[in-house]
Amino acid sequence: MTATITNNDAHAIRHAMRAAERKRKWRAFFLVAPLALFLLVIFVIPIGALLQRAVENPEVIATLPKTLETLKGWDGSTAPSDAAYAALAADLGKAKGSSAAGGLARRLNYEIPGYRSLIFKTIRRMPLTGPDGKTLSDADIRTRLIQIDKHWSELPFWQAIASNNTAYSPYYLLASLDLKQNAKGDIVRAPAGTSAFLDIFGRTFLISAVVTILTLILGFPLAYWITTLSKRRANLVIICILIPFWTSVLVRIAAWIVLLQRQGLVNKALISTGITDAPIALLFNRVGVYIAMTHILLPFMILPIFSVMQSVPNTCQRAAISLGSHPFAAFWRVYVPQTYPGIGAGTLLVFIIAIGYYITPALLGGASDQMISYYVAYFTNQTINWGMASALGFILLIGTLLLYSLYRRLSGRELGLG
Amino acid sequence: MEKIRSLKFPPYTSRVERAWHYGHRLICLLILVFLLLPILVMIPLSFSDSTLLLYPIQSFSFKWYSALFHSDDWIRAAKNSFIVAPSATLIATVLGTLAAAGLHRIEFHGKGLLMAVLISPMIVPLVVVGVGIYLFFAPYGLVNNYSGLILAHAALGAPFVLTTVTATLQGFNDNLIRASYSLGANPLRTFFKITLPIIAPGVIAGALFAFATSFDEIVVTLFLAGPEQATLPRQMFTGIRENISPIIAAVATILIIFSTALLLTLEWLRGRAQAKTVASGGTPGH
C-alpha cells in the first residue's frame, strides 16, 4: 500500500519536474527566437543570397532560350546550324528594347571582350525581314547575321553562348581566382593581362601580414610593460590604449593625413633631424596604409595579449633566474611561451580584421594598395558586375571563416578582446 | 618578498639589464605616443585660423566651429547619426539582452553553433555584409532610407550586447531568481525587479558598444544610405576624399570628446558591474 503511494508520488514529481523543465526550455527558446529570426532575415539570408549570386548565371538562359535549345546537340567544333541562326535572331528580336538585352550583352562581354557591341549592333537591326516584308528562310537569316557582323561566323562567339546553358556556373568563382573554363570545359589559367585577382589576393594577404607583424612588434612590449605597473598606472595606460580604440576610424584616418602630408609633422621632424633633405611621400602609397592600419589595429593586438599575460605568474621566470638562467633567456624561454595563447589570439584577430579592410586603403592608399574589399565594392557600385562582386566577397568570407574557426580552436572562445 | 619589491632593482641585476629596463620603458612610451599623438594633433588644429591643416598654428579662432554649425550638410549628418544610432541601439539592446537571458537558462546540443551564428555579424567582413544587405534590400525599397540602415546597424550591434550581457550573467546568482519565484513573483516581474537591475551595467555597456558600432560605422552605410541619410562618418568620408578642410578637425575634436566620454562611462560601469555581482553573491564578472 505505502509502496504504491510512494511510486505514484515519485511518478507525479518526475512528471511535474519534466513539465517544469519543458516550460523553462520553451521560455528560453522564446527569448532567443527574436534575435535569431532578426539575424536570419537581416543578415544570414542576404549573405546566403550573395553566395547564390556568385554561382548564378541567368542572363543567357533567360534571353536566348530558343538559341540554347537549337544548340543542344551542337559539338562546338563545326559551324552551327541555320536553325541556330534563326533562333538567335528570334531571341534577339524579342529582347530588343528590354533591359534583358543589356544584361546579356554584359554577360557575354565577360567571355569575349567586344561581345557587347556585337549584341547591340545586331539587336538594332532586328527584326530581320526580306525586302518585301516577308519572313526569311533560316539560311537567309544566317547570311544576313553574318553580313551584319562577320563575328557570327566565328565559333568562339557561339561557344560562349552554348557554354552558358546552365543556371549555375562556376564562372565568377573561377574568374576571381584568375581561372576560366575553355570550350571543352577544362579549367585553365585566364590569359595574362585579362585579370589580376590573384595579385589582389596576394596583396591583401601581404598587407594584412605586415600589419599583423607590426602590431605584434609594438603590442607585445607594451602589454608586458602594463603587467609590471601598479594597478592604478596600468588602468591609466589601458585607458590611453582605449581612447584611440574608441575614436572613430575616420577621425584617425584624417589625423594621419594631417601628420603624414608633405608639410606635416612627420616630414618636418624627418627633415629637422637630417634624416632626409626633402619631404618623403608618405600618403597615398603603401607606407601610409601600413602606418594607419597598424595604428587602428594595435589595440586589437594589445588587449588579448595583455589578458593572457595577466594570468601568467612571474614566479617561473624568477625561478629560472635563480637556477642560473640568464634573465633574457628566462624571459624568452620561460615567460614568452606562456603568452603564446595571447599572441595567437591577437595575431589571428588582427589578421582577420585586416583582410576585410576597405576604408583605410581607399582613403590613404594608391591604386596599387587597394585590398579585396575595394574590388567587391567596385564591382557592386561601379561596373555593376554583381556576380563578380559576390564571388570575390564569397572567397573573402570563406577565408575569414576559416581563420575564425582556427581562432576559436586556439583561443577556446568567441571573438573578443580578452 | 616585500622588501625585494620595494627595491628598484634586485641586487643581482646587471648593468645591461638596467639599461634594458629603461630602454623598454622608453620604447613603450614611444608606442603610447604613437597611439595618442594622431588623435591629439587634431584638437589644436580645429582652433586654427588658417585654412590649411598645418603646424605651427599662427593664430587661433573658433571660425571652423562656427562654419561647422552653419553647414547644412554637417548638421544633417549629425541629425542622421542621432536618428540611426539610437534606433539601432534600441533594437540591438532589446534583442541581444533577451537572447542572452534565454541562452543563459538552457544547455543544449549545438548551443555553441547557435552562439557562433548569433555573433557572426562581428566576424563577417563589412564589405560582404554591405553588398549582401544592399543587393537583398534593394528590391524591397529598403535602400536609400532610414529603415534599412537602422536594421543593418542593429544586426551589427546586437552581438556586442549579446556577448556583454552573457558575460555579466555568468556572475549572476541564480538563487535570487528561485527566491523571487518562491516569494510568488511571476517570471516577468522577476526579470524586471531582480534580474534586470543586477545585470543593468552589462546591458548598458552592451548598449554603449552597439551605439559606438553604429555611430562609427561607415562601410555598410556607404552601400545602404542615400545622400539624404549621410551619417557623420559618411560625411567625413566624403570630406576627407574631396578636400580635407579644418572643419574635419573641428568634427574630429567633437567626436574625440564624445567617444572619450562614452569610454569613461563604460569603464565606470565595468567597475560597478564587478561590485554588483560580488554583492549579489556571484563571482566577479569579466
CSV table of N, CA and C in Angstrom, one decimal, chain A residues 24-25 27-28 31-32 34-36 38-39 41-43 45-47 49-50 53 218 221-222 224-225 233 237 239-244 246-251 254-259 261 263 265 268 291 295 298 302 318 321 327-328 356 358-359 363 373 376-377 380-381 386 393 396-397 400 404 408 414-415, chain B residues 1 17 20 24-25 28-29 31-32 34-36 38-39 41-42 45 53-56 95 98-99 102-103 105-106 112 114 116 118-125 127-129 131-137 151 154-155 158 181 187 209 212 216 218-219 222-223 233 237 240-241 248 252 255-256 259 262-263 266-267:
chain,number,residue,atom,x,y,z
A,24,ARG,N,10.5,25.7,-19.0
A,24,ARG,CA,11.7,26.5,-18.9
A,24,ARG,C,12.4,26.6,-20.2
A,25,LYS,N,12.5,25.4,-20.9
A,25,LYS,CA,13.1,25.4,-22.2
A,25,LYS,C,12.4,26.2,-23.2
A,27,ARG,N,10.4,28.7,-22.6
A,27,ARG,CA,10.6,30.2,-22.3
A,27,ARG,C,11.9,30.7,-22.8
A,28,ALA,N,13.0,29.9,-22.6
A,28,ALA,CA,14.3,30.3,-23.1
A,28,ALA,C,14.3,30.4,-24.6
A,31,LEU,N,12.9,33.5,-25.8
A,31,LEU,CA,13.7,34.7,-25.5
A,31,LEU,C,14.8,34.8,-26.6
A,32,VAL,N,15.3,33.6,-27.1
A,32,VAL,CA,16.4,33.6,-28.1
A,32,VAL,C,15.8,33.9,-29.5
A,34,PRO,N,13.6,35.9,-31.0
A,34,PRO,CA,13.6,37.2,-31.8
A,34,PRO,C,14.9,37.6,-32.4
A,35,LEU,N,16.0,37.4,-31.6
A,35,LEU,CA,17.3,37.8,-32.2
A,35,LEU,C,17.7,36.8,-33.3
A,36,ALA,N,17.4,35.5,-33.1
A,36,ALA,CA,17.7,34.6,-34.1
A,36,ALA,C,17.0,34.9,-35.4
A,38,PHE,N,15.6,37.7,-36.3
A,38,PHE,CA,16.1,39.0,-36.8
A,38,PHE,C,17.4,38.9,-37.7
A,39,LEU,N,18.3,38.2,-37.1
A,39,LEU,CA,19.6,38.0,-37.8
A,39,LEU,C,19.5,37.1,-39.0
A,41,VAL,N,16.9,37.1,-41.0
A,41,VAL,CA,16.3,37.9,-42.1
A,41,VAL,C,17.3,39.0,-42.5
A,42,ILE,N,17.9,39.7,-41.6
A,42,ILE,CA,18.7,40.8,-41.9
A,42,ILE,C,20.1,40.5,-42.3
A,43,PHE,N,20.6,39.3,-41.9
A,43,PHE,CA,22.0,39.0,-42.1
A,43,PHE,C,22.3,37.7,-42.8
A,45,ILE,N,20.3,35.4,-44.4
A,45,ILE,CA,19.7,35.2,-45.8
A,45,ILE,C,20.3,36.1,-46.8
A,46,PRO,N,20.5,37.4,-46.5
A,46,PRO,CA,21.2,38.3,-47.5
A,46,PRO,C,22.6,37.8,-47.9
A,47,ILE,N,23.3,37.2,-46.9
A,47,ILE,CA,24.7,36.8,-47.3
A,47,ILE,C,24.6,35.4,-48.0
A,49,ALA,N,22.1,34.8,-50.0
A,49,ALA,CA,21.7,35.2,-51.4
A,49,ALA,C,23.0,35.6,-52.2
A,50,LEU,N,23.9,36.3,-51.5
A,50,LEU,CA,25.1,36.7,-52.1
A,50,LEU,C,25.9,35.5,-52.7
A,53,ARG,N,24.3,34.3,-55.7
A,53,ARG,CA,24.6,35.2,-56.8
A,53,ARG,C,26.0,34.9,-57.4
A,218,LEU,N,54.9,46.0,-31.8
A,218,LEU,CA,54.6,47.1,-31.0
A,218,LEU,C,53.8,46.7,-29.8
A,221,PRO,N,55.7,44.3,-26.3
A,221,PRO,CA,56.4,45.0,-25.2
A,221,PRO,C,55.5,45.9,-24.4
A,222,LEU,N,54.5,46.5,-25.1
A,222,LEU,CA,53.6,47.4,-24.4
A,222,LEU,C,52.7,46.6,-23.4
A,224,TYR,N,53.4,43.8,-22.1
A,224,TYR,CA,54.3,43.3,-21.0
A,224,TYR,C,54.6,44.4,-20.0
A,225,TRP,N,54.8,45.6,-20.5
A,225,TRP,CA,55.1,46.8,-19.6
A,225,TRP,C,53.9,47.0,-18.7
A,233,ARG,N,48.3,52.7,-12.3
A,233,ARG,CA,49.0,53.1,-13.5
A,233,ARG,C,48.6,52.3,-14.7
A,237,VAL,N,47.2,53.5,-18.4
A,237,VAL,CA,47.8,53.1,-19.7
A,237,VAL,C,46.7,52.5,-20.5
A,239,ILE,N,43.5,52.9,-20.4
A,239,ILE,CA,42.6,54.0,-20.9
A,239,ILE,C,43.3,54.7,-22.1
A,240,CYS,N,44.6,54.9,-22.1
A,240,CYS,CA,45.3,55.5,-23.2
A,240,CYS,C,45.2,54.7,-24.4
A,241,ILE,N,45.2,53.4,-24.3
A,241,ILE,CA,45.1,52.5,-25.4
A,241,ILE,C,43.6,52.5,-25.9
A,242,LEU,N,42.7,52.6,-25.0
A,242,LEU,CA,41.3,52.5,-25.4
A,242,LEU,C,40.7,53.8,-26.0
A,243,ILE,N,41.4,54.9,-25.7
A,243,ILE,CA,40.9,56.2,-26.3
A,243,ILE,C,41.0,56.1,-27.8
A,244,PRO,N,42.2,55.8,-28.4
A,244,PRO,CA,42.2,55.7,-29.9
A,244,PRO,C,41.3,54.6,-30.3
A,246,TRP,N,38.4,53.7,-29.3
A,246,TRP,CA,37.0,54.1,-29.3
A,246,TRP,C,36.8,55.3,-30.3
A,247,THR,N,37.9,56.0,-30.6
A,247,THR,CA,37.8,57.1,-31.5
A,247,THR,C,37.5,56.6,-32.9
A,248,SER,N,36.6,57.3,-33.6
A,248,SER,CA,36.1,57.0,-34.9
A,248,SER,C,37.3,56.7,-35.9
A,249,VAL,N,37.2,55.7,-36.7
A,249,VAL,CA,38.3,55.3,-37.6
A,249,VAL,C,38.5,56.5,-38.6
A,250,LEU,N,37.5,57.2,-38.9
A,250,LEU,CA,37.6,58.3,-39.9
A,250,LEU,C,38.4,59.5,-39.2
A,251,VAL,N,38.2,59.7,-37.9
A,251,VAL,CA,39.0,60.7,-37.2
A,251,VAL,C,40.5,60.3,-37.3
A,254,ALA,N,41.9,60.8,-40.8
A,254,ALA,CA,42.1,62.3,-41.1
A,254,ALA,C,43.3,62.7,-40.3
A,255,ALA,N,43.5,62.2,-39.1
A,255,ALA,CA,44.7,62.6,-38.3
A,255,ALA,C,46.0,62.2,-39.0
A,256,TRP,N,46.0,61.0,-39.6
A,256,TRP,CA,47.2,60.5,-40.3
A,256,TRP,C,47.4,61.3,-41.5
A,257,ILE,N,46.4,61.8,-42.2
A,257,ILE,CA,46.6,62.6,-43.4
A,257,ILE,C,47.3,63.9,-42.9
A,258,VAL,N,46.8,64.5,-41.8
A,258,VAL,CA,47.4,65.7,-41.3
A,258,VAL,C,48.9,65.5,-41.0
A,259,LEU,N,49.2,64.3,-40.3
A,259,LEU,CA,50.6,64.1,-39.8
A,259,LEU,C,51.5,63.7,-41.0
A,261,GLN,N,51.2,64.3,-44.4
A,261,GLN,CA,51.2,65.1,-45.6
A,261,GLN,C,52.6,65.7,-45.8
A,263,GLN,N,53.9,68.6,-45.8
A,263,GLN,CA,54.4,69.6,-44.8
A,263,GLN,C,54.0,69.2,-43.4
A,265,LEU,N,53.8,67.1,-39.7
A,265,LEU,CA,54.7,67.0,-38.6
A,265,LEU,C,55.8,65.9,-38.8
A,268,LYS,N,58.3,67.1,-41.3
A,268,LYS,CA,59.1,68.2,-40.6
A,268,LYS,C,60.1,67.6,-39.7
A,291,ILE,N,51.0,52.4,-41.9
A,291,ILE,CA,51.1,53.2,-40.6
A,291,ILE,C,49.7,53.3,-40.0
A,295,HIS,N,48.1,51.5,-36.6
A,295,HIS,CA,47.6,52.4,-35.5
A,295,HIS,C,46.2,51.9,-35.2
A,298,LEU,N,46.3,48.2,-33.6
A,298,LEU,CA,47.2,47.9,-32.4
A,298,LEU,C,46.4,47.5,-31.2
A,302,ILE,N,47.0,44.3,-28.5
A,302,ILE,CA,47.5,44.5,-27.1
A,302,ILE,C,46.5,43.9,-26.1
A,318,ARG,N,61.3,34.0,-12.4
A,318,ARG,CA,62.2,34.2,-11.3
A,318,ARG,C,62.9,32.9,-10.9
A,321,ILE,N,65.7,32.2,-13.2
A,321,ILE,CA,66.9,33.1,-13.0
A,321,ILE,C,67.6,32.6,-11.8
A,327,PRO,N,68.7,36.3,-17.4
A,327,PRO,CA,67.4,36.9,-17.4
A,327,PRO,C,66.7,37.0,-18.8
A,328,PHE,N,67.5,37.3,-19.8
A,328,PHE,CA,66.9,37.3,-21.2
A,328,PHE,C,66.5,36.0,-21.6
A,356,GLY,N,39.7,42.2,-44.2
A,356,GLY,CA,38.5,42.8,-44.7
A,356,GLY,C,38.5,44.3,-44.8
A,358,TYR,N,38.8,48.1,-46.0
A,358,TYR,CA,38.4,48.8,-47.2
A,358,TYR,C,38.6,50.3,-47.1
A,359,ILE,N,38.1,50.9,-46.0
A,359,ILE,CA,38.1,52.4,-45.9
A,359,ILE,C,39.5,53.0,-45.8
A,363,LEU,N,41.2,55.5,-48.6
A,363,LEU,CA,41.5,56.9,-48.3
A,363,LEU,C,43.0,57.2,-48.3
A,373,SER,N,38.4,44.0,-50.5
A,373,SER,CA,37.1,44.6,-50.2
A,373,SER,C,36.8,45.7,-51.2
A,376,VAL,N,35.3,44.3,-54.3
A,376,VAL,CA,33.9,43.9,-54.0
A,376,VAL,C,33.0,45.2,-54.2
A,377,ALA,N,33.4,46.2,-53.6
A,377,ALA,CA,32.6,47.5,-53.6
A,377,ALA,C,32.6,48.0,-55.1
A,380,THR,N,30.4,46.2,-57.3
A,380,THR,CA,29.0,46.4,-56.9
A,380,THR,C,28.5,47.8,-57.4
A,381,ASN,N,29.3,48.8,-57.2
A,381,ASN,CA,28.8,50.2,-57.5
A,381,ASN,C,29.2,50.7,-58.8
A,386,TRP,N,27.5,42.2,-60.5
A,386,TRP,CA,27.2,41.6,-59.1
A,386,TRP,C,27.7,40.2,-59.0
A,393,GLY,N,33.5,38.4,-52.8
A,393,GLY,CA,33.0,38.5,-51.4
A,393,GLY,C,33.0,37.1,-50.8
A,396,LEU,N,36.4,36.0,-49.9
A,396,LEU,CA,36.9,36.7,-48.7
A,396,LEU,C,36.2,36.2,-47.4
A,397,LEU,N,34.9,35.9,-47.6
A,397,LEU,CA,34.1,35.4,-46.4
A,397,LEU,C,34.6,34.0,-46.0
A,400,THR,N,37.9,34.3,-44.2
A,400,THR,CA,37.7,34.9,-42.8
A,400,THR,C,37.1,33.8,-41.9
A,404,TYR,N,38.7,32.3,-38.6
A,404,TYR,CA,37.9,32.4,-37.3
A,404,TYR,C,37.8,31.1,-36.6
A,408,ARG,N,39.0,30.3,-32.9
A,408,ARG,CA,38.2,29.7,-31.8
A,408,ARG,C,38.8,28.4,-31.2
A,414,GLU,N,34.8,32.7,-28.0
A,414,GLU,CA,34.3,33.6,-29.1
A,414,GLU,C,35.1,34.8,-29.3
A,415,LEU,N,34.9,35.5,-30.3
A,415,LEU,CA,35.6,36.7,-30.6
A,415,LEU,C,35.5,37.7,-29.5
B,1,MET,N,60.2,39.2,0.6
B,1,MET,CA,59.4,39.4,-0.6
B,1,MET,C,59.1,40.9,-0.8
B,17,GLU,N,70.9,44.8,-17.9
B,17,GLU,CA,69.5,44.7,-17.5
B,17,GLU,C,68.9,46.0,-17.1
B,20,TRP,N,68.4,47.9,-20.2
B,20,TRP,CA,67.3,47.3,-20.9
B,20,TRP,C,65.9,47.8,-20.3
B,24,HIS,N,63.3,49.6,-22.4
B,24,HIS,CA,62.0,49.1,-22.7
B,24,HIS,C,60.9,50.1,-22.3
B,25,ARG,N,61.1,50.8,-21.2
B,25,ARG,CA,60.2,51.8,-20.8
B,25,ARG,C,60.1,52.9,-21.9
B,28,CYS,N,58.2,51.8,-24.8
B,28,CYS,CA,56.7,51.7,-24.5
B,28,CYS,C,56.1,53.1,-24.5
B,29,LEU,N,56.8,54.1,-24.0
B,29,LEU,CA,56.3,55.4,-24.0
B,29,LEU,C,56.2,55.9,-25.4
B,31,ILE,N,55.6,54.1,-28.0
B,31,ILE,CA,54.4,53.4,-28.6
B,31,ILE,C,53.1,54.1,-28.1
B,32,LEU,N,53.1,54.5,-26.9
B,32,LEU,CA,51.9,55.3,-26.4
B,32,LEU,C,51.8,56.6,-27.1
B,34,PHE,N,52.8,57.1,-30.2
B,34,PHE,CA,52.3,56.7,-31.5
B,34,PHE,C,50.7,56.5,-31.5
B,35,LEU,N,50.3,55.9,-30.3
B,35,LEU,CA,48.8,55.7,-30.2
B,35,LEU,C,48.0,57.0,-30.0
B,36,LEU,N,48.6,57.9,-29.2
B,36,LEU,CA,47.8,59.0,-28.8
B,36,LEU,C,48.0,60.3,-29.7
B,38,PRO,N,48.3,61.0,-32.9
B,38,PRO,CA,47.5,61.3,-34.0
B,38,PRO,C,46.2,61.9,-33.6
B,39,ILE,N,45.7,61.5,-32.5
B,39,ILE,CA,44.4,62.0,-32.0
B,39,ILE,C,44.6,63.4,-31.4
B,41,VAL,N,46.8,65.6,-32.2
B,41,VAL,CA,47.2,66.7,-33.1
B,41,VAL,C,46.0,67.4,-33.7
B,42,MET,N,44.9,66.6,-33.8
B,42,MET,CA,43.7,67.2,-34.4
B,42,MET,C,43.1,68.3,-33.6
B,45,LEU,N,44.5,72.0,-34.1
B,45,LEU,CA,44.2,72.4,-35.4
B,45,LEU,C,42.8,72.9,-35.7
B,53,LEU,N,45.6,72.6,-42.8
B,53,LEU,CA,45.8,71.8,-41.6
B,53,LEU,C,47.3,71.6,-41.3
B,54,LEU,N,47.9,72.7,-40.9
B,54,LEU,CA,49.4,72.7,-40.8
B,54,LEU,C,49.8,73.2,-39.4
B,55,TYR,N,50.9,72.7,-38.9
B,55,TYR,CA,51.6,73.3,-37.8
B,55,TYR,C,52.8,74.1,-38.3
B,56,PRO,N,53.3,75.1,-37.6
B,56,PRO,CA,52.8,75.7,-36.4
B,56,PRO,C,51.5,76.5,-36.6
B,95,LEU,N,16.9,42.9,-28.3
B,95,LEU,CA,17.0,41.6,-28.8
B,95,LEU,C,18.2,40.9,-28.2
B,98,LEU,N,17.5,39.9,-24.4
B,98,LEU,CA,16.5,38.8,-24.3
B,98,LEU,C,17.3,37.5,-24.7
B,99,ALA,N,18.0,37.5,-25.8
B,99,ALA,CA,18.7,36.3,-26.2
B,99,ALA,C,19.7,35.8,-25.2
B,102,GLY,N,17.9,34.1,-22.4
B,102,GLY,CA,17.4,32.8,-22.9
B,102,GLY,C,18.6,31.8,-22.9
B,103,LEU,N,19.7,32.2,-23.5
B,103,LEU,CA,20.8,31.3,-23.7
B,103,LEU,C,21.4,30.9,-22.3
B,105,ARG,N,19.8,30.3,-19.6
B,105,ARG,CA,19.0,29.4,-18.9
B,105,ARG,C,19.1,27.9,-19.3
B,106,ILE,N,19.5,27.7,-20.5
B,106,ILE,CA,19.5,26.3,-21.0
B,106,ILE,C,20.8,25.9,-21.6
B,112,GLY,N,26.8,26.0,-28.9
B,112,GLY,CA,28.0,26.7,-29.4
B,112,GLY,C,27.8,27.2,-30.8
B,114,LEU,N,24.9,27.8,-32.3
B,114,LEU,CA,23.9,28.9,-32.4
B,114,LEU,C,24.6,30.2,-31.9
B,116,ALA,N,27.7,31.0,-32.2
B,116,ALA,CA,28.6,31.4,-33.3
B,116,ALA,C,27.8,32.1,-34.4
B,118,LEU,N,24.9,33.7,-34.0
B,118,LEU,CA,24.4,34.9,-33.4
B,118,LEU,C,25.4,36.0,-33.3
B,119,ILE,N,26.7,35.6,-33.2
B,119,ILE,CA,27.7,36.7,-33.1
B,119,ILE,C,28.4,36.9,-34.5
B,120,SER,N,28.0,36.1,-35.5
B,120,SER,CA,28.7,36.2,-36.8
B,120,SER,C,28.8,37.6,-37.4
B,121,PRO,N,27.8,38.5,-37.1
B,121,PRO,CA,28.0,39.9,-37.7
B,121,PRO,C,29.3,40.6,-37.2
B,122,MET,N,29.9,40.1,-36.1
B,122,MET,CA,31.1,40.7,-35.7
B,122,MET,C,32.3,40.2,-36.5
B,123,ILE,N,32.1,39.1,-37.2
B,123,ILE,CA,33.3,38.4,-37.9
B,123,ILE,C,33.2,38.7,-39.4
B,124,VAL,N,32.0,38.6,-40.0
B,124,VAL,CA,31.9,38.7,-41.4
B,124,VAL,C,32.5,40.1,-41.9
B,125,PRO,N,33.3,40.1,-42.9
B,125,PRO,CA,33.9,41.4,-43.4
B,125,PRO,C,32.8,42.3,-43.8
B,127,VAL,N,32.4,44.6,-45.9
B,127,VAL,CA,32.0,44.8,-47.3
B,127,VAL,C,31.0,43.7,-47.7
B,128,VAL,N,31.3,42.5,-47.2
B,128,VAL,CA,30.4,41.4,-47.6
B,128,VAL,C,29.0,41.7,-47.0
B,129,VAL,N,29.0,42.1,-45.8
B,129,VAL,CA,27.7,42.5,-45.1
B,129,VAL,C,27.0,43.6,-46.0
B,131,VAL,N,27.4,44.6,-49.2
B,131,VAL,CA,26.9,44.2,-50.5
B,131,VAL,C,25.8,43.2,-50.4
B,132,GLY,N,25.9,42.3,-49.5
B,132,GLY,CA,24.8,41.3,-49.3
B,132,GLY,C,23.5,42.0,-48.9
B,133,ILE,N,23.5,42.9,-47.9
B,133,ILE,CA,22.3,43.5,-47.5
B,133,ILE,C,21.8,44.5,-48.6
B,134,TYR,N,22.7,45.1,-49.2
B,134,TYR,CA,22.3,46.1,-50.3
B,134,TYR,C,21.6,45.4,-51.4
B,135,LEU,N,22.2,44.3,-51.9
B,135,LEU,CA,21.5,43.6,-53.0
B,135,LEU,C,20.2,42.9,-52.6
B,136,PHE,N,20.2,42.5,-51.3
B,136,PHE,CA,19.0,41.8,-50.8
B,136,PHE,C,17.8,42.9,-50.5
B,137,PHE,N,18.2,44.0,-50.0
B,137,PHE,CA,17.2,45.0,-49.6
B,137,PHE,C,16.7,45.8,-50.8
B,151,LEU,N,18.1,48.8,-39.5
B,151,LEU,CA,18.1,47.4,-39.3
B,151,LEU,C,19.5,46.8,-39.5
B,154,ALA,N,21.5,47.6,-36.5
B,154,ALA,CA,21.1,46.8,-35.3
B,154,ALA,C,21.7,45.4,-35.4
B,155,ALA,N,21.7,44.8,-36.6
B,155,ALA,CA,22.3,43.5,-36.7
B,155,ALA,C,23.8,43.5,-36.4
B,158,ALA,N,23.9,44.0,-32.3
B,158,ALA,CA,23.4,43.0,-31.4
B,158,ALA,C,24.4,42.0,-30.8
B,181,TYR,N,10.8,33.6,-7.3
B,181,TYR,CA,9.7,32.7,-7.6
B,181,TYR,C,9.0,32.2,-6.3
B,187,PRO,N,7.5,35.3,-13.7
B,187,PRO,CA,8.8,35.5,-14.4
B,187,PRO,C,9.0,36.9,-14.9
B,209,PHE,N,28.3,49.8,-26.6
B,209,PHE,CA,29.1,49.1,-27.7
B,209,PHE,C,28.3,49.2,-29.0
B,212,ALA,N,28.2,52.7,-30.2
B,212,ALA,CA,29.5,53.1,-30.8
B,212,ALA,C,29.7,52.4,-32.2
B,216,ASP,N,29.9,54.8,-35.5
B,216,ASP,CA,31.2,54.9,-36.3
B,216,ASP,C,31.2,54.1,-37.5
B,218,ILE,N,30.8,52.9,-41.2
B,218,ILE,CA,30.9,53.6,-42.5
B,218,ILE,C,30.7,52.7,-43.7
B,219,VAL,N,31.2,51.4,-43.7
B,219,VAL,CA,31.2,50.6,-44.9
B,219,VAL,C,29.8,50.3,-45.3
B,222,LEU,N,27.9,53.2,-46.5
B,222,LEU,CA,28.2,53.6,-47.9
B,222,LEU,C,27.3,52.9,-48.9
B,223,PHE,N,27.0,51.7,-48.6
B,223,PHE,CA,26.1,50.9,-49.5
B,223,PHE,C,24.7,51.3,-49.4
B,233,PRO,N,30.1,59.7,-40.1
B,233,PRO,CA,31.2,59.1,-40.7
B,233,PRO,C,31.2,59.2,-42.3
B,237,PHE,N,33.9,60.8,-44.6
B,237,PHE,CA,34.5,60.1,-45.7
B,237,PHE,C,34.5,61.0,-47.0
B,240,ILE,N,37.0,63.9,-46.4
B,240,ILE,CA,38.4,63.6,-46.5
B,240,ILE,C,38.8,63.3,-47.9
B,241,ARG,N,37.9,62.6,-48.7
B,241,ARG,CA,38.3,62.3,-50.0
B,241,ARG,C,38.3,63.5,-50.9
B,248,ILE,N,36.9,69.4,-40.8
B,248,ILE,CA,37.1,68.0,-40.4
B,248,ILE,C,37.8,67.9,-39.0
B,252,ALA,N,36.3,66.2,-35.8
B,252,ALA,CA,37.1,65.2,-35.2
B,252,ALA,C,37.2,65.5,-33.7
B,255,LEU,N,34.1,64.6,-31.9
B,255,LEU,CA,33.9,63.2,-31.9
B,255,LEU,C,34.9,62.6,-30.8
B,256,ILE,N,36.1,63.1,-30.8
B,256,ILE,CA,37.1,62.6,-29.8
B,256,ILE,C,36.5,62.8,-28.4
B,259,SER,N,33.6,60.3,-27.9
B,259,SER,CA,33.9,58.9,-27.7
B,259,SER,C,34.7,58.7,-26.4
B,262,LEU,N,32.1,58.4,-23.8
B,262,LEU,CA,31.5,57.0,-23.9
B,262,LEU,C,32.4,56.0,-23.2
B,263,LEU,N,33.7,56.1,-23.5
B,263,LEU,CA,34.6,55.1,-22.9
B,263,LEU,C,34.7,55.2,-21.4
B,266,LEU,N,31.8,53.7,-19.8
B,266,LEU,CA,31.9,52.3,-19.9
B,266,LEU,C,32.8,51.7,-18.8
B,267,GLU,N,33.9,52.4,-18.6
B,267,GLU,CA,34.9,51.9,-17.6
B,267,GLU,C,34.2,52.0,-16.2
